[in-house]
Coordinates of C-alpha atoms in Angstrom, one line a residue:
Chain R
D50 CA -25.6 170.5 116.9
G51 CA -22.6 168.0 117.7
G52 CA -23.2 164.6 118.4
I53 CA -23.3 161.0 117.3
T54 CA -26.0 159.5 115.4
Q55 CA -26.7 155.6 115.4
S56 CA -29.2 154.0 112.7
P57 CA -31.5 152.7 112.5
K58 CA -32.8 152.7 116.1
Y59 CA -34.6 149.3 115.7
L60 CA -33.5 146.6 113.3
F61 CA -34.7 143.0 112.6
R62 CA -32.5 140.3 111.2
K63 CA -33.2 136.6 110.1
E64 CA -30.8 134.3 111.2
G65 CA -27.9 133.7 108.7
Q66 CA -28.2 137.4 107.5
N67 CA -25.3 140.1 107.8
V68 CA -26.4 143.4 109.0
T69 CA -24.5 146.6 109.2
L70 CA -25.1 149.1 111.9
S71 CA -24.4 152.7 111.2
C72 CA -22.4 155.1 113.5
E73 CA -21.6 158.8 112.5
Q74 CA -20.0 161.6 114.7
N75 CA -19.6 165.1 114.0
L76 CA -17.5 166.1 117.0
N77 CA -14.2 165.6 115.2
H78 CA -13.0 162.9 117.4
D79 CA -10.4 160.7 116.8
A80 CA -11.5 157.6 118.5
M81 CA -14.6 155.2 118.0
Y82 CA -16.0 152.5 119.7
W83 CA -18.5 149.9 119.7
Y84 CA -20.2 148.2 122.7
R85 CA -22.7 145.4 123.2
Q86 CA -25.2 145.7 126.2
D87 CA -27.1 142.7 127.4
P88 CA -29.1 142.8 130.7
G89 CA -27.1 142.6 133.8
Q90 CA -23.8 142.5 132.0
G91 CA -22.9 146.1 131.6
L92 CA -21.2 147.2 128.6
R93 CA -18.6 145.1 126.4
L94 CA -16.3 146.4 123.9
I95 CA -16.7 144.7 120.5
Y96 CA -14.1 146.9 118.4
Y97 CA -12.3 150.4 118.5
S98 CA -10.5 152.6 116.3
Q99 CA -8.2 155.2 117.3
I100 CA -7.3 156.7 114.0
V101 CA -8.7 156.4 110.5
N102 CA -7.9 153.1 108.7
D103 CA -6.9 151.4 111.7
F104 CA -8.8 149.4 114.4
Q105 CA -8.4 147.0 117.2
K106 CA -10.5 144.0 118.6
G107 CA -12.3 144.7 122.0
D108 CA -13.2 141.7 124.3
I109 CA -16.0 140.2 122.2
A110 CA -14.9 140.9 118.6
E111 CA -16.0 137.2 117.4
G112 CA -18.9 137.4 114.7
Y113 CA -18.1 141.2 114.2
S114 CA -16.4 143.1 111.7
V115 CA -15.6 147.1 111.4
S116 CA -14.3 149.6 108.9
R117 CA -12.8 153.1 109.5
E118 CA -12.4 154.7 106.1
K119 CA -13.6 158.2 107.3
K120 CA -12.9 160.1 110.7
E121 CA -16.6 160.6 111.3
S122 CA -17.9 157.1 110.5
F123 CA -17.5 153.6 112.1
P124 CA -19.7 151.1 110.9
L125 CA -20.4 147.4 112.6
T126 CA -21.3 144.5 110.7
V127 CA -23.0 141.7 112.7
T128 CA -22.3 138.4 110.6
S129 CA -23.9 135.3 110.6
A130 CA -21.2 133.9 112.6
Q131 CA -22.3 135.9 115.7
K132 CA -24.2 133.3 117.5
N133 CA -26.4 135.4 119.6
P134 CA -26.6 138.7 118.1
T135 CA -29.7 140.0 119.9
A136 CA -28.6 142.9 122.2
F137 CA -28.5 146.9 122.3
Y138 CA -25.5 148.1 120.4
L139 CA -23.9 151.6 121.4
C140 CA -21.5 153.6 119.7
A141 CA -18.9 156.0 121.3
S142 CA -16.2 158.4 120.5
T143 CA -13.7 160.5 122.3
G144 CA -11.3 163.1 121.3
D145 CA -7.8 161.7 122.3
P146 CA -7.8 158.6 123.5
Q147 CA -4.2 158.9 124.8
L148 CA -5.8 161.2 127.2
G149 CA -7.3 159.0 129.7
Y150 CA -9.6 161.5 131.4
N151 CA -11.5 162.3 128.3
E152 CA -14.9 160.9 128.6
Q153 CA -16.5 159.0 125.9
F154 CA -19.7 160.4 124.0
F155 CA -22.5 158.1 123.5
G156 CA -25.1 157.6 120.8
P157 CA -28.5 156.7 121.3
G158 CA -28.1 153.1 120.6
T159 CA -29.5 150.5 118.0
R160 CA -31.6 147.5 119.4
L161 CA -31.1 144.5 117.0
T162 CA -33.5 141.6 117.3
V163 CA -32.9 138.3 115.5
L164 CA -36.0 136.6 114.2
Chain D
A152 CA -6.0 144.9 133.7
Q153 CA -8.6 147.2 135.0
S154 CA -12.0 146.2 136.5
V155 CA -14.9 147.8 138.2
T156 CA -17.3 146.1 140.6
Q157 CA -20.8 147.9 141.3
L158 CA -22.2 146.4 144.6
G159 CA -25.9 146.0 144.2
S160 CA -27.5 145.3 140.7
H161 CA -30.6 146.8 141.9
V162 CA -31.4 149.9 144.6
S163 CA -34.5 151.0 145.7
V164 CA -34.9 154.4 147.5
S165 CA -37.8 156.4 148.7
E166 CA -38.3 159.9 146.8
G167 CA -36.3 162.3 149.4
A168 CA -34.2 159.8 150.7
L169 CA -30.3 159.6 150.2
V170 CA -29.2 157.8 147.2
L171 CA -25.9 155.8 147.6
L172 CA -24.6 153.6 144.6
R173 CA -21.4 151.7 145.4
C174 CA -18.3 151.5 143.2
N175 CA -15.1 149.7 143.7
Y176 CA -12.2 149.6 141.0
S177 CA -9.0 147.7 140.4
S178 CA -6.1 149.6 138.4
S179 CA -2.5 149.5 138.1
V180 CA -2.0 153.1 137.2
P181 CA -3.6 156.1 138.8
P182 CA -7.3 156.0 137.7
Y183 CA -9.5 157.9 135.9
L184 CA -13.0 157.2 137.1
F185 CA -16.5 158.0 135.6
W186 CA -20.1 157.8 136.3
Y187 CA -22.5 157.4 133.5
V188 CA -26.6 157.5 133.4
Q189 CA -28.6 155.6 131.2
Y190 CA -32.5 156.0 130.8
P191 CA -34.4 153.2 129.0
N192 CA -33.4 152.6 125.4
Q193 CA -31.2 155.5 125.3
G194 CA -27.4 156.1 125.3
L195 CA -25.0 156.8 128.2
Q196 CA -24.7 160.3 129.6
L197 CA -21.9 161.4 131.6
L198 CA -22.6 162.2 135.4
L199 CA -19.2 163.2 136.4
K200 CA -15.7 162.2 136.2
Y201 CA -12.7 161.9 138.3
T202 CA -9.1 162.8 137.1
T203 CA -6.7 164.3 139.5
G204 CA -7.0 166.9 142.1
A205 CA -10.1 167.2 144.5
T206 CA -11.3 164.0 145.5
L207 CA -14.9 165.2 145.9
V208 CA -16.6 165.6 142.4
K209 CA -19.7 167.4 141.7
G210 CA -21.8 166.3 138.5
I211 CA -25.1 167.1 137.0
N212 CA -28.3 166.7 138.6
G213 CA -27.1 167.1 141.9
F214 CA -25.1 164.0 142.1
E215 CA -21.5 163.7 143.6
A216 CA -18.9 161.0 144.1
E217 CA -15.7 160.8 146.3
F218 CA -12.6 159.0 145.1
K219 CA -11.1 157.2 148.1
K220 CA -7.7 155.8 146.8
S221 CA -7.2 153.7 150.1
E222 CA -10.5 152.0 149.8
T223 CA -10.2 151.8 145.7
S224 CA -13.7 153.2 145.9
F225 CA -15.5 155.8 143.9
H226 CA -19.3 155.8 145.6
L227 CA -22.2 157.8 143.8
T228 CA -24.1 160.0 146.1
K229 CA -27.2 162.3 146.1
P230 CA -28.8 163.9 149.2
S231 CA -32.4 163.7 148.1
A232 CA -33.7 161.2 145.2
H233 CA -36.2 162.5 142.9
M234 CA -38.5 160.5 140.6
S235 CA -36.6 161.6 137.5
D236 CA -33.4 159.9 138.9
A237 CA -34.6 156.4 138.1
A238 CA -32.5 155.1 135.7
E239 CA -29.4 152.7 135.3
Y240 CA -26.0 153.7 136.4
F241 CA -22.6 152.7 135.3
C242 CA -19.3 153.2 136.9
A243 CA -16.1 153.0 134.6
V244 CA -12.3 153.1 135.0
S245 CA -10.1 154.4 132.2
D246 CA -6.9 152.6 131.0
R247 CA -5.8 155.5 128.5
N248 CA -7.2 153.7 125.6
R249 CA -10.4 152.4 126.6
L250 CA -12.9 152.4 129.3
T251 CA -14.1 149.2 131.4
F252 CA -17.7 149.3 132.9
G253 CA -19.1 147.9 136.0
E254 CA -22.6 145.9 135.3
G255 CA -24.5 148.7 136.1
T256 CA -27.0 149.4 139.0
Q257 CA -30.6 149.9 138.3
L258 CA -32.0 152.8 140.6
T259 CA -35.8 152.7 141.4
V260 CA -37.3 155.5 143.1
N261 CA -40.5 155.0 145.0
P262 CA -43.2 157.8 145.6

């Protein structure tokens, strides 16, 4: 089955630690996205990548980093510089980002809790 | 810049009643509009989308939405609510490279 996988489902981190969230897709999509979701705030874009080895900051990139070394993978690192990292993180992908009518497909999410 | 406003962060209906979730958008170009649904602790699933052509769009699970350019609206409706419709619903607008989401509407269905 084609789709997007995120791991782990739940993640706990101590303050001051970096942590990496995994996102893999087998849909052969060009573009991938990372969102952060907090109650009552909808989805906010962290980073996105439209092609391998290239990515752009979204609206709330501070304290996060990404890489796009392979088409199918787009890992997100939450660094110790992120002041309030506890949230639900969603990864998404789409086939051709220039075709705005293409919907984004979402993974199941990772819930990160800082202890 | 694109923006989306969802009127009502919480909507409660009785089972069998009409569901109406409101979405207004702002866009500098002809918009592509989407409705997604999210069940607890899951990702988002596409309900329907408007691209061009017919302004009444039918989606999954009996939902539909009507694009009204003059009102800059894309409200989501379902004639008869089911208990299984209880979830959070997000409206989104595309600017070709990214989606901008509304803050979401939590739908509660009462027996």
